[in-house]
Coordinates of C-alpha atoms and ligand atoms in Angstrom, one line a residue:
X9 CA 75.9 107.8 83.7
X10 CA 73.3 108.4 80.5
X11 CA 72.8 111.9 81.2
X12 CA 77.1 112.4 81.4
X13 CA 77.2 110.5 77.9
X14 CA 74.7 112.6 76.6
X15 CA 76.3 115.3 77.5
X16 CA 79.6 114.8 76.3
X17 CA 79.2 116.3 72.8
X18 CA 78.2 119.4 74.1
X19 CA 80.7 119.6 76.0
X20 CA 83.3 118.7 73.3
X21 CA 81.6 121.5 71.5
X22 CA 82.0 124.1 74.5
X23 CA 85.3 123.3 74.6
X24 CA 86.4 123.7 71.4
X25 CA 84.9 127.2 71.6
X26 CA 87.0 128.0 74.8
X27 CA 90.1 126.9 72.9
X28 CA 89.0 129.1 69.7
X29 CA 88.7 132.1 72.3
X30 CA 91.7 131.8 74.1
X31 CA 93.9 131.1 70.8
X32 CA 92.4 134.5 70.0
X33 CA 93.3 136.1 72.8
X34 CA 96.7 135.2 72.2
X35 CA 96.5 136.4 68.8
X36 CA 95.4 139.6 69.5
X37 CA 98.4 140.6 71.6
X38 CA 99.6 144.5 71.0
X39 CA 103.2 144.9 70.3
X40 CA 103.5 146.9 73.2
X41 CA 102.7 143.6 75.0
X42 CA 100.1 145.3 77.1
X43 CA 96.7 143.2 76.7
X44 CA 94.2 144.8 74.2
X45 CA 90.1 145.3 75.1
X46 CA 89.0 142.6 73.0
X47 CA 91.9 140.2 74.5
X48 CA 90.6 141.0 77.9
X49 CA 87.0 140.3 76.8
X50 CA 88.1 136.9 75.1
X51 CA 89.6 135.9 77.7
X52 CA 87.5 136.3 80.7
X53 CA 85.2 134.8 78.6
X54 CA 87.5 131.7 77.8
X55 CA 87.7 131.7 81.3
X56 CA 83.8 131.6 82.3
X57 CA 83.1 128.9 79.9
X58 CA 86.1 126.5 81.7
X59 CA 85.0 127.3 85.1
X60 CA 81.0 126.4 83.9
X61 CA 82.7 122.6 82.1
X62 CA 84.4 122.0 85.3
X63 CA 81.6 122.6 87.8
X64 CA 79.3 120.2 85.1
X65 CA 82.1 117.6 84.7
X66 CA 82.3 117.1 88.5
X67 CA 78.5 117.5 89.3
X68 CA 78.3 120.9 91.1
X69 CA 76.2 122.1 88.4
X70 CA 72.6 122.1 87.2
X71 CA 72.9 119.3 85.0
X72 CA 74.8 117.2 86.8
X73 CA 73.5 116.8 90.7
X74 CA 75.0 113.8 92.8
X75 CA 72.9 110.8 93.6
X76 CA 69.9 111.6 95.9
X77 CA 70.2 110.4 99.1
X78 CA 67.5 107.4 99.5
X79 CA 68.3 106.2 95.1
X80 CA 69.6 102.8 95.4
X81 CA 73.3 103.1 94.4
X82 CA 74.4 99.9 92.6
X83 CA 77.2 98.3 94.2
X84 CA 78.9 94.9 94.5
X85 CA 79.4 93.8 97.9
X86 CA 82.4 95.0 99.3
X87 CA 85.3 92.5 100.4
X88 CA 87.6 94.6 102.6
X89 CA 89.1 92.1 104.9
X90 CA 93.3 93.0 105.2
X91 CA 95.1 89.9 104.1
X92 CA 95.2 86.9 106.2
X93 CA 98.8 85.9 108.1
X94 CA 100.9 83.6 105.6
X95 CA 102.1 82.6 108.7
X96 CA 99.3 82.6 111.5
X97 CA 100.1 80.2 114.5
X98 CA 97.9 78.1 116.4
X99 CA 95.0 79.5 118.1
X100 CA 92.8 77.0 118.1
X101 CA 90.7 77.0 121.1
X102 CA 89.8 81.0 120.4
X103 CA 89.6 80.4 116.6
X104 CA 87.0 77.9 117.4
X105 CA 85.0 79.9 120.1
X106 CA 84.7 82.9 117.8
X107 CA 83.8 80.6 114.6
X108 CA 80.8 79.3 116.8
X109 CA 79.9 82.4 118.0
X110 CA 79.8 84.0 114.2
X111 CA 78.3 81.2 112.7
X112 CA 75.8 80.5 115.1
X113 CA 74.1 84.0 114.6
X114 CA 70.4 82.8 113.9
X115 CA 69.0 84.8 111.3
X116 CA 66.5 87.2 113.1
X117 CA 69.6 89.1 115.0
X118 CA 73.0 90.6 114.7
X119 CA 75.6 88.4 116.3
X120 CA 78.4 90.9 117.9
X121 CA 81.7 88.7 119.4
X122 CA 84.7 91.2 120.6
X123 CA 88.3 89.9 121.2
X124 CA 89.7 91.9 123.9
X125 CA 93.1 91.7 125.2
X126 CA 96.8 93.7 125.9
X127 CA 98.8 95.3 123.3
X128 CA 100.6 92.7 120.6
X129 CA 98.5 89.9 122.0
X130 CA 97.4 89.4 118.4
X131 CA 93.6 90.5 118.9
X132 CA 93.6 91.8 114.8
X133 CA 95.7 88.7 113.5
X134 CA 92.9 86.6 114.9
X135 CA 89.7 88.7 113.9
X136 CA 91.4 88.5 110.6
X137 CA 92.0 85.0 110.6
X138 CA 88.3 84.4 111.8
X139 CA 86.5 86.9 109.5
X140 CA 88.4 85.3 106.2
X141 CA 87.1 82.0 107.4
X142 CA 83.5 82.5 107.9
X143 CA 83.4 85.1 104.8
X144 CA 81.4 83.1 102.4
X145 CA 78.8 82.7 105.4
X146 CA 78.2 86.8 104.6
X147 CA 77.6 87.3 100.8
X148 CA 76.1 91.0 101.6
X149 CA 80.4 92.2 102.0
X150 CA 82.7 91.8 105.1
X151 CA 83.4 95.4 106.1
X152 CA 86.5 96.4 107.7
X153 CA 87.4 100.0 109.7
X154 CA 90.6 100.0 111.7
X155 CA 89.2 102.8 114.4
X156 CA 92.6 103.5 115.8
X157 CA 91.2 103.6 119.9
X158 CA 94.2 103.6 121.5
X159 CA 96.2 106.2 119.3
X160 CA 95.5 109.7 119.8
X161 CA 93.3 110.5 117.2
X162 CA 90.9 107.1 117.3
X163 CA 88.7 107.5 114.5
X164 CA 85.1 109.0 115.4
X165 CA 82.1 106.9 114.5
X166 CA 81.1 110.3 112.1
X167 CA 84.1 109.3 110.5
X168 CA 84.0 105.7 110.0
X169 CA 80.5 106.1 108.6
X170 CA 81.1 108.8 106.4
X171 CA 84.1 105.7 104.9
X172 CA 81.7 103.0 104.4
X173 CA 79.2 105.4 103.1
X174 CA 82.0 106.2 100.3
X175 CA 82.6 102.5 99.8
X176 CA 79.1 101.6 99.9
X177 CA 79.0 103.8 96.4
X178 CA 77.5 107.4 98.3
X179 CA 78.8 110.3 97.0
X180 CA 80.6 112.6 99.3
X181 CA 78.6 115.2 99.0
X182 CA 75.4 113.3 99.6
X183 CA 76.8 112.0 103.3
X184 CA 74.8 113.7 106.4
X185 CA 76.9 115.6 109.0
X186 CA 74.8 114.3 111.9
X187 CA 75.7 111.1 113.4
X188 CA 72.8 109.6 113.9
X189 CA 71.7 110.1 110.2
X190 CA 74.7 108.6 109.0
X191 CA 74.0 105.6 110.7
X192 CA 70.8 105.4 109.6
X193 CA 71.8 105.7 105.5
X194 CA 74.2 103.3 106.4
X195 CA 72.0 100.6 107.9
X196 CA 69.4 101.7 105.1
X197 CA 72.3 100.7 102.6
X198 CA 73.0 97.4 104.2
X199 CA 69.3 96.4 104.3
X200 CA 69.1 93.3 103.2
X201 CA 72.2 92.1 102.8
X202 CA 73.9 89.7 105.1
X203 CA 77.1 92.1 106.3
X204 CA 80.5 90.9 108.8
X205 CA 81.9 94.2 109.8
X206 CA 85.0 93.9 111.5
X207 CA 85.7 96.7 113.7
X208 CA 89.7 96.4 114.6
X209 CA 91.3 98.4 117.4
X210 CA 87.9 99.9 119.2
X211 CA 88.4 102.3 121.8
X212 CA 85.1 101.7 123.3
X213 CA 81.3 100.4 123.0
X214 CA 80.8 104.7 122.2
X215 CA 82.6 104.6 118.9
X216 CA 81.3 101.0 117.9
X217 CA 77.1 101.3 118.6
X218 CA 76.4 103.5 115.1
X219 CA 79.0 100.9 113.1
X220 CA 76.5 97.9 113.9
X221 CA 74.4 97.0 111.1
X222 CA 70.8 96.5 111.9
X223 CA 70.0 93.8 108.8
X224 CA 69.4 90.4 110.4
X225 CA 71.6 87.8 110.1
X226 CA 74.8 90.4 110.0
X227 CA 77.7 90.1 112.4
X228 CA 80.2 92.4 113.7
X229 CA 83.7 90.9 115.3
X230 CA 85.0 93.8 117.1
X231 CA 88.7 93.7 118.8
X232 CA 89.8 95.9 121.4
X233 CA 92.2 96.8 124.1
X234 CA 89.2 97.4 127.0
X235 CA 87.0 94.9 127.7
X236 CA 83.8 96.5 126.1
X237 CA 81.4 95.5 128.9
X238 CA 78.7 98.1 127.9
X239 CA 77.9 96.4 124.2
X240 CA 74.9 95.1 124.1
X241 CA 74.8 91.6 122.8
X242 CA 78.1 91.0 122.6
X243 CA 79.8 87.7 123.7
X244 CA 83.0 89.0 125.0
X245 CA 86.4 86.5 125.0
X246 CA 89.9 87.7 126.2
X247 CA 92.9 86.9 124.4
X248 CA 96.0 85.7 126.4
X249 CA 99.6 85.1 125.4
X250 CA 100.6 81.9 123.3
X251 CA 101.2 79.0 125.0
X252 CA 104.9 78.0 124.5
X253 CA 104.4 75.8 121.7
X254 CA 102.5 78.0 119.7
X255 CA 105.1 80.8 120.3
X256 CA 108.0 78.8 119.4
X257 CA 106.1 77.8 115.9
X258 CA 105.8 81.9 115.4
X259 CA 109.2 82.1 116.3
X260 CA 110.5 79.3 113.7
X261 CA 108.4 80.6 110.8
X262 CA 110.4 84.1 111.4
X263 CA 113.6 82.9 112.2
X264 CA 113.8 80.1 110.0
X265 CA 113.7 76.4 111.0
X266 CA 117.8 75.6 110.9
X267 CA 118.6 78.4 113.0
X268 CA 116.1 76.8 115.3
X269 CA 117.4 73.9 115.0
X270 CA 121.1 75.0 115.1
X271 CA 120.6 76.2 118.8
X272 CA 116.9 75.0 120.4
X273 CA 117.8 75.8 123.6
X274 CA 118.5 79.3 123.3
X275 CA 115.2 79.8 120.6
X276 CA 113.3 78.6 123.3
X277 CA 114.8 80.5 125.8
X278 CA 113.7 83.4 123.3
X279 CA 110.5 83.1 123.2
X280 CA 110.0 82.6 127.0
X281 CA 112.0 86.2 127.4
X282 CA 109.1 87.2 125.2
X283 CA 106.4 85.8 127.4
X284 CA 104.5 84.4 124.8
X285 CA 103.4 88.0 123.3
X286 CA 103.0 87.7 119.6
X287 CA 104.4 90.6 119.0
X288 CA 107.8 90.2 120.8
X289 CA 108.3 87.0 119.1
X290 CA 107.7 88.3 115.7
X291 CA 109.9 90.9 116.6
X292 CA 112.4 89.3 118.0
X293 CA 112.2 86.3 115.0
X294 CA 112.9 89.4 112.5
X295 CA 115.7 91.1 114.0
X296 CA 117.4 88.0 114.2
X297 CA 115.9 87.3 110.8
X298 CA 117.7 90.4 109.5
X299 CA 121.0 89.6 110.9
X300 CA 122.3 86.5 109.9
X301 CA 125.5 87.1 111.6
X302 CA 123.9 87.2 115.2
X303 CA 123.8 83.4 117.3
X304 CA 120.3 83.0 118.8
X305 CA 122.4 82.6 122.5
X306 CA 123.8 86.4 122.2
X307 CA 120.4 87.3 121.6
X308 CA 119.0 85.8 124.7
X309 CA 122.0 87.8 126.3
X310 CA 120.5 91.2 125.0
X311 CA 117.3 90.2 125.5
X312 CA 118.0 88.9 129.7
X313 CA 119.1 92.4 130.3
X314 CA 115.2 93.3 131.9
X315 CA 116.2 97.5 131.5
X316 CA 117.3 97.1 128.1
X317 CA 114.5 94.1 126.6
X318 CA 112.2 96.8 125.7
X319 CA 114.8 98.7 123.4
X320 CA 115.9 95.6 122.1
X321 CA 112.2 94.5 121.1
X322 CA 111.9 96.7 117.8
X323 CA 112.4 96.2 114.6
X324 CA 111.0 98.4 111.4
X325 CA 107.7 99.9 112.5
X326 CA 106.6 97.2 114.7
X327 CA 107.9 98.0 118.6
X328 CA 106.6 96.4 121.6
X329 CA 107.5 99.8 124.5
X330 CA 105.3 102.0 121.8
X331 CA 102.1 99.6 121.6
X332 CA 102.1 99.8 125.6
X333 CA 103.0 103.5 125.7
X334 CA 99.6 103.9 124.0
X335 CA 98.2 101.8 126.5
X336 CA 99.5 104.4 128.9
X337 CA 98.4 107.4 127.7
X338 CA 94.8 106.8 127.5
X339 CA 95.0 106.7 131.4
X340 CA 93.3 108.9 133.5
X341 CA 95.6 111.1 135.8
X342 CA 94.0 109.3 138.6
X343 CA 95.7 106.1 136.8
X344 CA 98.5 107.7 135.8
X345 CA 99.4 108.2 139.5
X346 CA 98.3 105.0 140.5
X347 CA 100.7 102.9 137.6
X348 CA 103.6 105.0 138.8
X349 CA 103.2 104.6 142.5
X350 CA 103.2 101.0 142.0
X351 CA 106.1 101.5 139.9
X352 CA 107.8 103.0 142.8
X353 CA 106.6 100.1 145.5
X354 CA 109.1 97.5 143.2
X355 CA 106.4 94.8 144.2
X356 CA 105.5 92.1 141.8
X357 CA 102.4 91.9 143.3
X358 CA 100.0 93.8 145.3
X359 CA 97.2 93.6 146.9
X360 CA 94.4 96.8 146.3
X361 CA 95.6 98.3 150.1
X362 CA 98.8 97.9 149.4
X363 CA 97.8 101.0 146.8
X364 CA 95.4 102.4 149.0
X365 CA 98.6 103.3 151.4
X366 CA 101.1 104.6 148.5
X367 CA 98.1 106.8 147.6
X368 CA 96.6 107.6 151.1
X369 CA 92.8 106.7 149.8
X370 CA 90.6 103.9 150.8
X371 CA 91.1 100.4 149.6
X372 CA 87.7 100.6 147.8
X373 CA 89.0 103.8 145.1
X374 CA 92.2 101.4 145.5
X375 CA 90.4 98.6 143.8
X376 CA 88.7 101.0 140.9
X377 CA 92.0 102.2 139.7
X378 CA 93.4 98.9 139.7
X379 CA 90.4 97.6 137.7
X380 CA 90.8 100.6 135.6
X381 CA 94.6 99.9 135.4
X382 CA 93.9 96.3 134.6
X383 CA 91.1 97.2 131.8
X384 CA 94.2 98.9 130.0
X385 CA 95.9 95.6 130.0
X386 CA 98.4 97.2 132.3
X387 CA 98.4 95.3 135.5
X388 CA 97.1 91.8 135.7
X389 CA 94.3 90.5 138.3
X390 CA 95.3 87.2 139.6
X391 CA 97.2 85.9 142.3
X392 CA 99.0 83.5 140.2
X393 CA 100.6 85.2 136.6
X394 CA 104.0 86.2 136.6
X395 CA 103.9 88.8 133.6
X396 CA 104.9 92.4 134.8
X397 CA 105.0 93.9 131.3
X398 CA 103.7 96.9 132.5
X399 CA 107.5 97.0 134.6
X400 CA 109.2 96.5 131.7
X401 CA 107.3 98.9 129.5
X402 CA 107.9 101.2 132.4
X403 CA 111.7 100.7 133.3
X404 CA 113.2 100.7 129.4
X405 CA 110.9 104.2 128.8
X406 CA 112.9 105.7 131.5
X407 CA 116.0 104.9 130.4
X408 CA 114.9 105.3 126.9
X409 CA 113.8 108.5 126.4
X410 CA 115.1 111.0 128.8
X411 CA 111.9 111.9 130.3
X412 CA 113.6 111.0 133.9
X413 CA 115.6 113.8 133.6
X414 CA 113.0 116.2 132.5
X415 CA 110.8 115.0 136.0
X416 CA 112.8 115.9 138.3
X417 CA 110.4 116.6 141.2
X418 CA 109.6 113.4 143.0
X419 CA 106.3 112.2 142.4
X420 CA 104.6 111.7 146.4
X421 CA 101.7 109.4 145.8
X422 CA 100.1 109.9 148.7
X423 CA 100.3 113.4 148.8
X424 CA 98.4 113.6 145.1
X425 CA 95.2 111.6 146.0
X426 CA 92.4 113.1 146.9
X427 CA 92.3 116.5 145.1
X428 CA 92.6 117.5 142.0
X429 CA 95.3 120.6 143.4
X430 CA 97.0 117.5 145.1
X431 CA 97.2 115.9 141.8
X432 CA 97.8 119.0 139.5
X433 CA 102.1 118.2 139.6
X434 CA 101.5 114.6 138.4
X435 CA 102.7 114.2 135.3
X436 CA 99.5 114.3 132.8
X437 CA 99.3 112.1 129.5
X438 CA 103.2 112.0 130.4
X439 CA 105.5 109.3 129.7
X440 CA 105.5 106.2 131.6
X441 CA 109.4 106.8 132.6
X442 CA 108.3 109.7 135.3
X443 CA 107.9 107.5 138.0
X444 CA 111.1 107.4 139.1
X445 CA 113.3 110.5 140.3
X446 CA 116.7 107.9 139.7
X447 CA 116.2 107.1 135.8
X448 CA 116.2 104.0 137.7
X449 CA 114.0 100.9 136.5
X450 CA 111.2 100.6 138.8
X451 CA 108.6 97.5 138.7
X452 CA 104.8 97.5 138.3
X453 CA 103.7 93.8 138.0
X454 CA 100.4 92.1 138.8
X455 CA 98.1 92.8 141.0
X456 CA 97.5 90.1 143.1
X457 CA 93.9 90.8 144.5
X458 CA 92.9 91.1 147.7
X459 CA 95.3 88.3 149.0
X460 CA 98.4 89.8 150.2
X461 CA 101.8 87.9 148.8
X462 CA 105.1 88.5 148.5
X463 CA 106.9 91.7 148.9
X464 CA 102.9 93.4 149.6
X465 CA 102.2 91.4 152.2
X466 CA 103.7 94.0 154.8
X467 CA 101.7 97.1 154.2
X468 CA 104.1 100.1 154.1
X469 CA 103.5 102.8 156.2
X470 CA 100.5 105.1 154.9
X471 CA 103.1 107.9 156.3
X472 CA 106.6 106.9 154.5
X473 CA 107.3 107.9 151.5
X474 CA 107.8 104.9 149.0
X475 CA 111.4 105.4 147.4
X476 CA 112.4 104.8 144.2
X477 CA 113.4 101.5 143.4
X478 CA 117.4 100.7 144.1
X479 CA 116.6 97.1 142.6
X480 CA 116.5 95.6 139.5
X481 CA 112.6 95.1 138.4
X482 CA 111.1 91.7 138.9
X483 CA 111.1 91.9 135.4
X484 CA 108.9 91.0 132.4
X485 CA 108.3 88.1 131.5
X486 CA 109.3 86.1 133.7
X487 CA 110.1 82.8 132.3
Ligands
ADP550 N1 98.6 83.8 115.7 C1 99.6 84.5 115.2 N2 100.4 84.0 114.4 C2 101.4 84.7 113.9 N3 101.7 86.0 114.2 C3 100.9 86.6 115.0 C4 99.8 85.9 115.6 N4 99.1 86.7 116.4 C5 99.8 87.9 116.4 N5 100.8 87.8 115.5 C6 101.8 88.9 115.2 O1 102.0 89.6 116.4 C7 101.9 91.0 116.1 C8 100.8 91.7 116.9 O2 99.6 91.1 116.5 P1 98.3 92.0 116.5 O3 97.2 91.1 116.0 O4 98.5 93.3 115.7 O5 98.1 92.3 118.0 P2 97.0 93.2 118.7 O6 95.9 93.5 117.7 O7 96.5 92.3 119.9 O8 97.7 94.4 119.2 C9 101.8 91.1 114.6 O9 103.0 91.3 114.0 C10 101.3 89.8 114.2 O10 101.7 89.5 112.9
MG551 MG1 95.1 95.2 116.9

C-alpha cells in the first residue's frame, strides 16, 4: 500500500508524458492522412509507456509483486452467513441438538455436525438458523460456501478453497493450483482463529475433508442430501418433514393469517397434500399468496390431483419436481434402473426381493440399490411412512416433459441387470418420466424392508414382465 503511494507521482508523471506523445502524434498527421515516421514513432511509444503503467498499476510488474504467499495478510474476520429466515418455523428439537453439538466443541478439536436429509426438507434454512445463533461463540469469522452437490457442476474443493483464499484477503495470483496446498494456506490463514464454516449443499465427505479448518476450537455444520457416513468426526442428524403444526405455522406466515382463518379446513388440508415438506408449503403458501383471487378449497382441488401436484408445486424459481430431479440424476445407472422398475411394480411398498425379481439379481444387490436409492432421499426405509415422493416426482415428470414419448422402447428390468450390455438401453442420467412406456403415472413409494406388506407381499414372477402401471399412483403424500 506505501510502496503504490509512493509510486503514484511517478506515475502521474509517466502519464502526462504518454498524453504529451500521443497529442503529438495527432498533431503530426500529413494532409494526405497517411501516418508520418515520427507519428508512428510517437505513438508506439505512447503505446509502450501505457502498457508498462498498466502492468505496474495492477502488480504484474517489477515494482509491484503480489503479496508472498506465507506474509500475514490483514483481514477482519469474515461474516458470510446468508440471511436468517424472517420467517423460520419451529424446529426445535433439531435446533437444539445441533446448538449442543456446536457449542459443546471443547477447545482442543474441530466439532463437525452434518444435517442430512431429502430435497426441500429445509437442511440450509436450519444450518442458517443454527450458525447465526451460535456466531458470536466464533469471533475468528463464520465462513459460508454453497458447494452445489447435487447440481451438475457441484463445486470442487480446488474451487471452494481458491474462494475463501480470496476472502481471506490472498491475491489471486498468489493461490496454489494443487489441492492439497490450498488447503494447507488456508488452514495456515485460519490458525488461530476460532472459525464456523458452513458448508451448504455437500455432495460428499470428498469435496468437504480440505474445507475443514484444522485451528482448535473451529466447527464446521455441513448439510447434505447423502448421509455423509465416511466424515470423520462428524455427529450426523437427519432432517424429517415438519410435523403438522409447524407446517401449518409456514403455511400461515406465507399465506397470511385471515386467509387461514377464512377456510382452516382446507389450509390444513394444504399442508398435509404437502406432506410436511418445507418446500411445498412455502410454495404452495406463495402461489396462493400471489393470487388473491384463488379460495384455499380450489387449491386443494389442484393440488388432490396426485399426476398434476408436482406441476402445480412451483412458483418463481423455487419448484419442488426440479429439487428431486437432481436427486435423480446423480444416480447410478444401476439406480436408475432400479427407481424405474419400482416405478413400474405400482407398489407402495416393497420389500428388497420384491426388487431382486423386477431385476432378476439377488436380494442382497437388491438391498444395496435400495440403500443407495434411499441415501438419495428417494425411497424411504421403514415399514411404517406413507411418503412416496419419489412417485410423485416420477408420475408429474412423465407427463410433464414429454420424455415418455421420446422412450419409447419398454424398459425390461430384469433383462438389464447383470451386465453392463444388458444395461447399455437404460436410459442414462435420463429423466425420471422413462419408466413408463404409457406416459402413464407410475408409483415408487417406500421401501418397506425386509417385511413383505401390502401389494409386495406376493412376489411377482422373476419371469413376467412387470407392466406399466394402469392405476393411479398411491400418491405422494399421503395425508
Ligand atoms: N423451518 C423453516 N421455516 C420456514 N421455511 C422453511 C423452513 N425450512 C425450510 N423452509 C423453506 O423451505 C424451502 C426449502 O428449504 P431449504 O432449507 O432450502 O431445503 P433443503 O436445504 O433441505 O433443500 C425454502 O424455501 C425455505 O425457505
Ligand atoms: Mg439446501
Amino acid at each position: 500500500m506505501r510502496r503504490r503511494r509512493r509510486a503514484r507521482p511517478v506515475l502521474i508523471g509517466v502519464l502526462a508524458a504518454a498524453g504529451v506523445f500521443a497529442g503529438l502524434a495527432t498533431g503530426l498527421s500529413l494532409p494526405s492522412g497517411g501516418p508520418h515516421p515520427i507519428q508512428l514513432t510517437l505513438a508506439v511509444a505512447a503505446s509502450l509507456l501505457s502498457g508498462w503503467l498498466t502492468a505496474v498499476q495492477i502488480g504484474g510488474g517489477s515494482d509491484e509483486r503480489p503479496a508472498a504467499p506465507d506474509r500475514p495478510v490483514a483481514s477482519s474476520p469474515l461474516s458470510q452467513l446468508p440471511p436468517d429466515l424472517g420467517d423460520f418455523a419451529d424446529r426445535e428439537a433439531y435446533l437444539a441438538t445441533l446448538l449442543e453439538r456446536l457449542e459443546s466443541r471443547s477447545d482442543d478439536r474441530i466439532a463437525i455436525a452434518t444435517v442430512a436429509g431429502k430435497a426441500g426438507v429445509g437442511k440450509t434454512a436450519l444450518a442458517i438458523r443454527v450458525a447465526h445463533q451460535v456466531a458470536r461463540r466464533f469471533p475468528g469469522g463464520q465462513l459460508y460456501v454453497n458447494l452445489r452437490g447435487v447440481e451438475e457442476q457441484a463445486v470442487t474443493p480446488e474451487d471452494a478453497l481458491a474462494g475463501f483464499l480470496r476472502d481471506l484477503g490472498v491475491p489471486g495470483p498468489v493461490i496454489p493450483e494443487d489441492l492439497q496446498e490450498r488447503a494447507r494456506m488456508y488452514r495456515a490463514r485460519l490458525a488461530g482463529r476460532r472459525v464456523l464454516v458452513v458448508l451448504d449443499n455437500a455432495a460428499d465427505e470428498v469435496q468437504i475433508r480440505p474445507l475443514v479448518p484444522s485451528s482448535p476450537g473451529s466447527a464446521v455444520l455441513v448439510t447434505s442430501r447423502r448421509p455423509l457416513a465416511g466424515l470423520e468426526g462428524a455427529q450426523p442428524l437427519v432432517l424429517d418433514v415438519m410435523d403438522h403444526q409447524a407446517a401449518h405455522t409456514l403455511f400461515s406466515s406465507v399465506v397470511g393469517a385471515q386467509r387461514v382463518a377464512a377456510d382452516p379446513e382446507a389450509a390444513s388440508r394444504i399442508v398435509d397434500l404437502c406432506g410436511g415438506l418445507p418446500l411445498a408449503v412455502r410454495i404452495a403458501g406463495a402461489r396462493l399468496a400471489t393470487k388473491p383471487h384463488w379460495t384455499l378449497s380450489g387449491f386443494v382441488r389442484r393440488l388432490s390431483d396426485e399426476g398434476e401436484r408436482l406441476a402445480e408445486l412451483r412458483a418463481g424459481d423455487l419448484e419442488v419436481r426440479a429439487s428431486f430431479a437432481l436427486s435423480y440424476h446423480d444416480l447410478e445407472p444401476r439406480q436408475h434402473l432400479a427407481f424405474q422398475a419400482l416405478g413400474l411394480s405400482n407398489a407402495p411398498d416393497f420389500a428388497p426381493w420384491t426388487l431382486a425379481a423386477l431385476l432378476d439379481c439377488t436380494a442382497r444387490e437388491a438391498a444395496d440399490l435400495l440403500e443407495g436409492l434411499a441415501d438419495a432421499q428417494l425411497v424411504e426405509a421403514g415399514a411404517t411412512t406413507s411418503l412416496g415422493i419419489a412417485s410423485t416426482t416420477c408420475s408429474a415428470s412423465s407427463r410433464g416433459n414429454g420424455c415418455a414419448r421420446k422412450c419409447r422402447r419398454p424398459i425390461r428390468p430384469r433383462r438389464c441387470a447383470g451386465s453392463s450390455r444388458r444395461t447399455s438401453h437404460a436410459p442414462r442420467r435420463a429423466p425420471p418420466s422413462c419408466a413408463t412406456t404409457s406416459g402413464r403415472p407410475r408409483s415408487t413409494s417406500h421401501w418397506a424392508g425386509s417385511t413383505p406388506s401390502g401389494p409386495a407381499s406376493s412376489p411377482p414372477s422373476s419371469r413376467r414382465r412387470p407392466r406399466a402401471s394402469t392405476r393411479r399412483p398411491g400418491g405422494w403424500p399421503r395425508p
